[in-house]
Every structure is written in structure tokens, then in C-alpha cells.
Coordinates of C-alpha atoms and ligand atoms in Angstrom, one line a residue:
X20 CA 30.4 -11.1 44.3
X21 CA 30.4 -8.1 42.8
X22 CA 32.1 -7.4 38.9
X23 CA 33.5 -5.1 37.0
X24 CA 33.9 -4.8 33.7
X25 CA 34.3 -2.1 31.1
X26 CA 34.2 -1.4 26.8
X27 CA 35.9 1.5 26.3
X28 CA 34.1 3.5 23.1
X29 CA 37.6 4.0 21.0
X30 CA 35.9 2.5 18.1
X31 CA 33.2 0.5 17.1
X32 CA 32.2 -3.3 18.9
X33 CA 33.3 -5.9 16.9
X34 CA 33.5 -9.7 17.0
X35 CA 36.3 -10.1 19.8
X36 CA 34.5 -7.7 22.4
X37 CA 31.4 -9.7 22.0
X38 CA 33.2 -13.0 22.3
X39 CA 35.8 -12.4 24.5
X40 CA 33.9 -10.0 26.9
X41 CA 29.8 -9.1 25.9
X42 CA 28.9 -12.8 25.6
X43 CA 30.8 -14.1 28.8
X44 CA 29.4 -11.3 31.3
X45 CA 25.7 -11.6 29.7
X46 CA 26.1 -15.1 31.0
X47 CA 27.5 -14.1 34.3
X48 CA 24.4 -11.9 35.0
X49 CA 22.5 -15.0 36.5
X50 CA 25.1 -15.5 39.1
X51 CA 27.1 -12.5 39.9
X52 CA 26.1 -9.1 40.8
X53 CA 27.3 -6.9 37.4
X54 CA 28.6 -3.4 37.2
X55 CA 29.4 -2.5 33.4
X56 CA 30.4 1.0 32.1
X57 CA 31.1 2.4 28.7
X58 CA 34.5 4.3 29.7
X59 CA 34.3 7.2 27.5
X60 CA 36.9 8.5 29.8
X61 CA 39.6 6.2 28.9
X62 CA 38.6 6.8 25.1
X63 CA 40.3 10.2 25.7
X64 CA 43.7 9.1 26.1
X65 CA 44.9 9.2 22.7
X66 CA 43.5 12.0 20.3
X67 CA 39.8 12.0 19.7
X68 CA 36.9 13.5 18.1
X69 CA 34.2 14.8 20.3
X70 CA 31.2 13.9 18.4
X71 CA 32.2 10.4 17.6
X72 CA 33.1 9.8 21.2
X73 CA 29.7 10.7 22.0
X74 CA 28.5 8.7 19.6
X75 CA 30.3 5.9 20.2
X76 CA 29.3 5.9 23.8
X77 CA 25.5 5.8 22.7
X78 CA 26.4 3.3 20.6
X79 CA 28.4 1.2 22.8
X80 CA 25.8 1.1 25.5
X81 CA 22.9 0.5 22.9
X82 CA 25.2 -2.7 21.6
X83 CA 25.7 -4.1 25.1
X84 CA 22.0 -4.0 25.3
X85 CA 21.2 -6.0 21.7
X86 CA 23.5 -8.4 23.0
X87 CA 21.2 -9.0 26.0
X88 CA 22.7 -6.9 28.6
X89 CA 19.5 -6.7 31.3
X90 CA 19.6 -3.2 33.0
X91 CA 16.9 -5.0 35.6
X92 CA 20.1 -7.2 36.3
X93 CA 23.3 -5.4 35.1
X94 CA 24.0 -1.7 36.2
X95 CA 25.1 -0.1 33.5
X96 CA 26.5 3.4 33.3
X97 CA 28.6 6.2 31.3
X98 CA 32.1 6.2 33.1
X99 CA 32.3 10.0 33.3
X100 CA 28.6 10.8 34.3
X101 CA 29.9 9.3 38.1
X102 CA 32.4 12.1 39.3
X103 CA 33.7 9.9 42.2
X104 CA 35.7 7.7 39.7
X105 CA 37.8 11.3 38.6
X106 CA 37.9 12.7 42.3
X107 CA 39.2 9.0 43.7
X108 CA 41.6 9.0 40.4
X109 CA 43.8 12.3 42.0
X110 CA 43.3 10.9 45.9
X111 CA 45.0 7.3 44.2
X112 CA 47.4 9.5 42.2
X113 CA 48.8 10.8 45.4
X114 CA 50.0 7.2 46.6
X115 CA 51.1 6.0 43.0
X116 CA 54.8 6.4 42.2
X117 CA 56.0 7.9 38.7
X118 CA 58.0 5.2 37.8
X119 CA 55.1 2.4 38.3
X120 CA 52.4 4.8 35.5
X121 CA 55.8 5.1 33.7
X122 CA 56.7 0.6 33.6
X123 CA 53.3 0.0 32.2
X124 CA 53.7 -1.5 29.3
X125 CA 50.7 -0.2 27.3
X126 CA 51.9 3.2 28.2
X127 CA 55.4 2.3 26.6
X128 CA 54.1 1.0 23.4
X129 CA 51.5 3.6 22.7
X130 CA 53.6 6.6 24.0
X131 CA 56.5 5.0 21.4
X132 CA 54.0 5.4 18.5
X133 CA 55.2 9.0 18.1
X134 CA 53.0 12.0 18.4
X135 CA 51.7 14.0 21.1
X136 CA 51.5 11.9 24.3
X137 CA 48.9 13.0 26.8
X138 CA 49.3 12.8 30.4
X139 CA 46.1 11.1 30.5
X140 CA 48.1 8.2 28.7
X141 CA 50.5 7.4 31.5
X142 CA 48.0 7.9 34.5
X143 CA 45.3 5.7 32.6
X144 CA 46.1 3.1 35.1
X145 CA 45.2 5.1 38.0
X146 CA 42.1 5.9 36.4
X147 CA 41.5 2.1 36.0
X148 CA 42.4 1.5 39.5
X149 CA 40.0 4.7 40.7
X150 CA 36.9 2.5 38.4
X151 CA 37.3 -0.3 40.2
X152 CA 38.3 0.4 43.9
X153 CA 35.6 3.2 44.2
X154 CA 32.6 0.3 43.5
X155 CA 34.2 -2.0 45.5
X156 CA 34.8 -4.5 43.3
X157 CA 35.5 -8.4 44.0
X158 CA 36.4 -9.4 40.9
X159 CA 37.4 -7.9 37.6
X160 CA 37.7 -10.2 34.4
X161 CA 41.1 -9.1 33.1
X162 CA 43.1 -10.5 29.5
X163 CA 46.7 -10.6 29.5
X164 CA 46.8 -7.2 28.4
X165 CA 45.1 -5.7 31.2
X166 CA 46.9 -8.3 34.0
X167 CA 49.6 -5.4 34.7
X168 CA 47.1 -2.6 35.2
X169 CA 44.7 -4.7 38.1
X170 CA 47.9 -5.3 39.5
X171 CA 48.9 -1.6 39.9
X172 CA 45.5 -1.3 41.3
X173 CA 45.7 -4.4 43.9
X174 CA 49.3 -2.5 45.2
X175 CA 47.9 0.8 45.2
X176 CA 44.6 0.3 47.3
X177 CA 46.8 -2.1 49.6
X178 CA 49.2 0.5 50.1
X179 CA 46.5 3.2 50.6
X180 CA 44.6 0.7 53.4
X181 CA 48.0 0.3 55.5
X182 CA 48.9 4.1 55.1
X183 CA 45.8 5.6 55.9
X184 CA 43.9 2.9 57.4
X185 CA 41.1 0.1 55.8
X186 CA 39.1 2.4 52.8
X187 CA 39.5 -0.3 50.0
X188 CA 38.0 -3.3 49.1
X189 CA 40.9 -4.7 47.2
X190 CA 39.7 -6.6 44.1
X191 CA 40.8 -10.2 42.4
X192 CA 41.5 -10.6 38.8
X193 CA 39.1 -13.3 37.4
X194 CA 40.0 -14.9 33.9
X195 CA 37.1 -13.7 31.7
X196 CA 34.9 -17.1 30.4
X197 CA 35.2 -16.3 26.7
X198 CA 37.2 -16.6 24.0
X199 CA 40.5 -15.2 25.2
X200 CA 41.7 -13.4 21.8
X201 CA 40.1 -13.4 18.5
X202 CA 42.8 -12.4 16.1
X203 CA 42.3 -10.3 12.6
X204 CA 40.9 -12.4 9.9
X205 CA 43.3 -10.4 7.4
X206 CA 46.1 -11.1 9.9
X207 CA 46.0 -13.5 12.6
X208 CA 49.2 -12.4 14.2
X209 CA 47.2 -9.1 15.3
X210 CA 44.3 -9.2 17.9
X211 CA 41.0 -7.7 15.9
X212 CA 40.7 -4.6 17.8
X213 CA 38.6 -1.1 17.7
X214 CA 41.1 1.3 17.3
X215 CA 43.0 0.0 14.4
X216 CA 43.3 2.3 11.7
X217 CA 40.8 0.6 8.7
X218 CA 38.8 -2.2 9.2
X219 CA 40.2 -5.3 7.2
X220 CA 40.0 -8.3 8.8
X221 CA 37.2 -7.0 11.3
X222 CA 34.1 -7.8 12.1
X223 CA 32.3 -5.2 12.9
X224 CA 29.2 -6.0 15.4
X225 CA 27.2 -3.8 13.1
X226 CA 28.8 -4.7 10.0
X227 CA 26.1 -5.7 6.8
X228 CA 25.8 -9.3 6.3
X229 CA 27.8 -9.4 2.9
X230 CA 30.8 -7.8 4.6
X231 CA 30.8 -10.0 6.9
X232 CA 30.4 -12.6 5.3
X233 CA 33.6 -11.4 2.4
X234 CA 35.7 -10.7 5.7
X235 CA 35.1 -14.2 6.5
X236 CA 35.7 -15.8 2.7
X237 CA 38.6 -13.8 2.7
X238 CA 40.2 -14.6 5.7
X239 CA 44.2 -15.4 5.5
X240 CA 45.0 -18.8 6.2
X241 CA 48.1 -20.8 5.0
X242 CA 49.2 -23.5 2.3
X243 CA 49.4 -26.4 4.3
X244 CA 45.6 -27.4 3.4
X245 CA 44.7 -29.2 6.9
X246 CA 41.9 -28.0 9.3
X247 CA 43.8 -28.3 13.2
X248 CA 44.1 -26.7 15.8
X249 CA 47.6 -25.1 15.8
X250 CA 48.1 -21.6 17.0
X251 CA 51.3 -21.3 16.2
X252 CA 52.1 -23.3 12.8
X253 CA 48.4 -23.0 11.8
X254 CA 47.2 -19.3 13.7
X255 CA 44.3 -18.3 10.7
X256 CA 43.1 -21.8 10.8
X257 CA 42.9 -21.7 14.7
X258 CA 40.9 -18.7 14.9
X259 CA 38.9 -19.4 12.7
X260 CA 37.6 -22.4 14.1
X261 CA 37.9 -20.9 17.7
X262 CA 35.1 -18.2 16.3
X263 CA 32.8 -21.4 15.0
X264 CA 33.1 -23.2 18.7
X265 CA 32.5 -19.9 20.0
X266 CA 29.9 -19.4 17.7
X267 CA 28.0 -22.9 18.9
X268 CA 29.3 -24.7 15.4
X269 CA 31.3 -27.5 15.5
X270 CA 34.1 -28.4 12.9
X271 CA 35.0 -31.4 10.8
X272 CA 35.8 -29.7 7.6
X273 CA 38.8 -31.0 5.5
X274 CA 38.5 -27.8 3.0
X275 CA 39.2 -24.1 4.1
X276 CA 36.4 -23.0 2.0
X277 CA 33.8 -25.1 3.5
X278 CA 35.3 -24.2 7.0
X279 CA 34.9 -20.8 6.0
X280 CA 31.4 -20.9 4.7
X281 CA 30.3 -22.4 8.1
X282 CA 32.0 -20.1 10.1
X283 CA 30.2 -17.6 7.7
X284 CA 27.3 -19.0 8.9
X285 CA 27.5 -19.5 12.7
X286 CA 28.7 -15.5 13.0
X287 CA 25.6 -14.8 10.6
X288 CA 23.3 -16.7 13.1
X289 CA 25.0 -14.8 16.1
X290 CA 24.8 -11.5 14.9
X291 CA 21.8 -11.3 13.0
X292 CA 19.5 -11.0 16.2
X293 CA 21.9 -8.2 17.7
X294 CA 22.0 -6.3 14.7
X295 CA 17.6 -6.3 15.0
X296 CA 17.7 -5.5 18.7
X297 CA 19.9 -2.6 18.0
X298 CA 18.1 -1.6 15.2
X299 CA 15.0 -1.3 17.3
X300 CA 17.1 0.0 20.0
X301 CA 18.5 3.1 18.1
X302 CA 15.2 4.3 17.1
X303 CA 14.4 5.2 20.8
X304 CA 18.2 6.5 21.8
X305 CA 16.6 8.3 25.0
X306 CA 15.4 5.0 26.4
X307 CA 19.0 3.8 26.2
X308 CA 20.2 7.4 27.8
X309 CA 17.6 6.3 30.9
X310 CA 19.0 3.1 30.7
X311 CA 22.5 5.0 32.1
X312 CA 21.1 7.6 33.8
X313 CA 19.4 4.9 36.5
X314 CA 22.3 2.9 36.5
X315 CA 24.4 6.1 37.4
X316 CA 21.8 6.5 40.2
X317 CA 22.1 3.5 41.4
X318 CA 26.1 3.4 41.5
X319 CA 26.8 7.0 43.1
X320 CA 26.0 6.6 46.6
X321 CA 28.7 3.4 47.0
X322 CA 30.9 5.5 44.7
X323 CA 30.4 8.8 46.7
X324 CA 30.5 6.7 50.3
X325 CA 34.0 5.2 48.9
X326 CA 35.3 8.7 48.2
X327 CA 34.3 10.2 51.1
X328 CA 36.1 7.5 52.9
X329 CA 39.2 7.9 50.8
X330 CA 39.1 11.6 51.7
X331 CA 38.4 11.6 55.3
X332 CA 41.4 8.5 55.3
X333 CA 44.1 11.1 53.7
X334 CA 43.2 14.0 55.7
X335 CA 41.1 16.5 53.1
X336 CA 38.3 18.3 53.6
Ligands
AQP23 N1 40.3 -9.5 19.9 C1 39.7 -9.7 21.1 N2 39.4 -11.0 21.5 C2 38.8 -11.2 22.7 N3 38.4 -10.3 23.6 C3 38.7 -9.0 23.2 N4 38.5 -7.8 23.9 C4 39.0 -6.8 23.1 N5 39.5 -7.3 22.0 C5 39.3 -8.7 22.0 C6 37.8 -7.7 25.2 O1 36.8 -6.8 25.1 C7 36.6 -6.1 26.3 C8 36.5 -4.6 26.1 O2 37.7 -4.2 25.5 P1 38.2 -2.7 25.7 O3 37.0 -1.8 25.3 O4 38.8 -2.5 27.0 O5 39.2 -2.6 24.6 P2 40.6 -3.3 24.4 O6 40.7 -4.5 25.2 O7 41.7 -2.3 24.5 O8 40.5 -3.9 22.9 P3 39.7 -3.3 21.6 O9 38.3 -3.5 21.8 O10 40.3 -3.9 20.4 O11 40.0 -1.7 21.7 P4 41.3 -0.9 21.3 O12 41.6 -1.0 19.9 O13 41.0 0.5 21.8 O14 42.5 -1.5 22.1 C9 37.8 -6.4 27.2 O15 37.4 -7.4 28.2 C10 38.8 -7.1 26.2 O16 39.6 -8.1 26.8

């Protein structure tokens, strides 16, 4: 079975990605045949800074490494350095409609942030649907959030196959192994995420130890003084000890602060050895540039063979 899955470098890697993503397909690479890619790509959807895209995408791959990430096992590759996943996004634009880019619901809430709104924002989809299709894909670990975009994908590559004939292996959504969301520890309604503007209530995979471990002390809980499981009376609470089972602790705390201290610690333990590796790591940043550079050689002849499928299907030269 082959597997997708991709970090896009809008920010820096924080506790949730490894969790909910890192950790689950590092533990996948002794059964499944992996394909991961920092989509630097996608990073360009909403207004960015060139530099720190390119450093976030040196970063992000170095990261995925520390965490354990074997190239010998796991391909892994810069989105944009393979052509065929912009030359199959235009081929798939020509059998998506407007109005199902335009019923995405990511593309609704970020286009109603105000602002500029890029085209790239409402086609994004496509794009996702070009990454996967063009590796043929079996299965794709997909969150909630990202349930509507496979689905485009699964309804566009079936349409194209019956249109224009079979080009397109056509992908299953797999629920990823991890944690499924690990909310902000300053607000535990919110999902801790990349792009959010400041960084309260994040951990930061590269974060110092005493920030992490303040974020932690700090985190928001409630008044009702009991340590359970309740995501919905109880959601600060929850995720924290969600992050401790995670994390390989276990929990039978009656205080908050003790909870806290050994959550403290379990993320400490985690992240401590990641934070070496990349340190080593970044010291040698052309090893991790061959580290993508082979796994972009590796990927382009399926990717180019899928495109030149695709093309010969629709009738270009
Ligand atoms: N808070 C989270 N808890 C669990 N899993 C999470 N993931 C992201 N946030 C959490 C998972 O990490 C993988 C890579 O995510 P992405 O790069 O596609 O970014 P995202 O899902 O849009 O969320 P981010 O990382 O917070 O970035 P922004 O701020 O740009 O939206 C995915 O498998 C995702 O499920």
C-alpha cells in the first residue's frame, strides 16, 4: 500500500503535527510503502514571505528527519521540485467544476478572513488532488478538516477515468493513527496550529525547554478541580492528558499542577532527542537538501508516467 502524506511549511512544527501526523507515519514506515512531501506549494496560498518559505521548507524536512523519518524507507521530497504535481493540477482543473473549488469549506472560511484572496486559495484542492492522484496513492491519512478535500479528489479522478478512460488510481482516506487534535494549551477550544498569528499556547517542536515547559504550567484549564476525561465540560483537562497518553505517561493525578508537571515532563522526554537530532542535522543542511533531491528522483518517473497518461487520456500533445 502506498501513502501519502504531507506538512505544509506555513509555520513552524509544533506538538500536534508530531502527534497527530510525524509520530503515526514514522510508525507506519515498517509496514506501508511512504511518500511524504513538505508542500511548500500549498504554503503559497495565503501571503507569504519568500525567505521564510524557504526556510521553513529546510526546516520542515530537517524536523521530519529528527523525528525519525528514514529516507532508506520513506521518500521524501520538496512538493514543487516535482513539476508533474503543477502540470497534472491544470489537466484536473479542466474536469473540476467552479462551484465544487468554491463549496470547500476551508476556502470559505479563509477567503472570509478579509484581504486579498488568491486564486491559488480556491483551486488548493485541485492541487491536493494533482499530489496525490499523480503518485498513485492507496491511501491518504486525512483529519476531519481535510475529509472534504480527498473527497473532491476521489470524484474528480473517477470522473476523469470514465471520461477519458482508466489513468487514475483512485485513493482511500485512511484515519491517521495518532492523536486526532491537540488543542491550544492557552485555549483549548482552538486546534494548536502553525499559522496562527503568536505562539501562546504552542509548542513549538523546537521550542527551549523552559518555554515549553511555562506553556505547559500555564496551560488553561477550568475551576471544577477534577482530573477526567471530558472534552466538552472539561476540554483543557482532556488535552492535556490526551498529550501525556500520547506522550507514553499515564495519569492518576488528583491536582492540575502535578498533572501538569508530568505532562511537563513526558513532552520534555519526547522532544528532547528531536531537538539533538535536528541540531546535528542543521549543521549539515546540504545532506538534508540530498535527502530530497533522491527522493524527488525516485518519485518523477511514476509522477511523469501518470502525467503523460493524463495527457495522452484528454487529447494534448
Ligand atoms: N493540532 C493538531 N493536532 C493533531 N494533528 C494535527 N495536524 C495539524 N495540526 C494538528 C496534522 O499535521 C499534519 C500536517 O498538517 P499540515 O501541514 O497539513 O497543516 P494543517 O493540518 O493545516 O495544520 P497546522 O499544522 O496547524 O497548519 P496551519 O496553521 O497552516 O493550518 C496533518 O496530518 C494534520 O492533520
Amino acid at each position: 500500500m502506498k501513502r501519502l502524506t504531507g506538512f505544509q511549511p506555513t509555520g513552524r512544527l509544533h506538538l500536534g503535527n508530531l502527534l497527530g501526523a510525524m509520530l503515526p507515519m514514522i510508525a507506519a514506515q515498517e509496514t506501508n510503502e511512504s511518500l511524504v512531501f513538505v508542500a511548500d506549494l500549498h504554503a503559497m496560498t495565503m501571503d507569504h514571505d519568500p525567505a521564510r518559505l524557504r526556510e521553513l521548507t529546510l526546516e520542515t524536512a530537517t524536523l521530519l528527519l529528527a523525528a525519525g523519518l528514514d529516507p532508506s524507507r520513506t521518500t521524501l521530497f520538496a512538493q514543487s521540485s516535482v513539476p508533474a504535481h503543477y502540470e497534472l493540477h491544470y489537466l484536473l482543473e479542466c474536469a473540476t467544476g467552479y462551484g465544487e473549488a468554491a463549496r470547500m469549506i476551508q476556502f470559505k472560511e479563509k477567503s472570509a478572513r478579509g484581504g486579498p484572496v488568491r486564486l491559488s486559495l480556491l483551486t488548493y484542492p485541485v492541487l491536493m488532488a494533482a499530489d496525490i492522484l499523480v503518485h498513485d496513492s492507496d491511501e491518504v491519512p486525512v483529519g476531519d478538516d481535510q475529509n472534504q478535500h480527498l473527497e473532491l479528489a476521489r470524484t474528480v479522478a473517477e470522473r476523469f477515468n470514465k471520461r477519458y478512460g482508466p489513468t487514475f488510481r483512485v485513493p482511500v482516506g485512511v484515519l491517521p493513527a495518532g492523536v486526532a487534535r491537540v488543542m491550544n494549551l492557552a485555549d483549548p477550544a482552538a486546534k494548536m496550529s502553525k499559522s496562527a498569528a503568536g505562539d501562546v499556547g504552542r509548542i513549538g517542536l523546537l521550542d527551549p525547554p523552559a518555554k515549553v515547559r511555562k506553556t505547559i504550567m500555564r496551560a488553561v484549564t477550568d475551576t471544577l478541580g477534577e482530573v477526567r476525561r471530558d472534552p466538552v465540560g472539561q476540554p483543557g483537562v482532556t488535552n492535556l492528558l490526551t498529550i501525556l497518553e500520547a506522550c507514553g505517561g499515564s495519569a492518576d493525578f488528583t491536582s492540575y499542577g502535578a498533572l501538569k508537571t508530568a505532562v511537563a515532563d513526558a513532552v520534555e522526554e519526547m522532544l528532547a532527542p528531536i531537538r539533538a537530532r535536528h541540531a546535528e542535522l542543521a549543521k549539515d543542511p546540504g545532506h538534508v537538501r540530498s535527502v530530497l533531491d533522491a527522493g524527488r528522483e525516485r518519485v518523477l518517473p511514476t509522477a511523469e508516467a501518470t502525467v503523460r497518461r493524463a495527457k495522452e487520456a484528454v487529447g494534448v500533445y
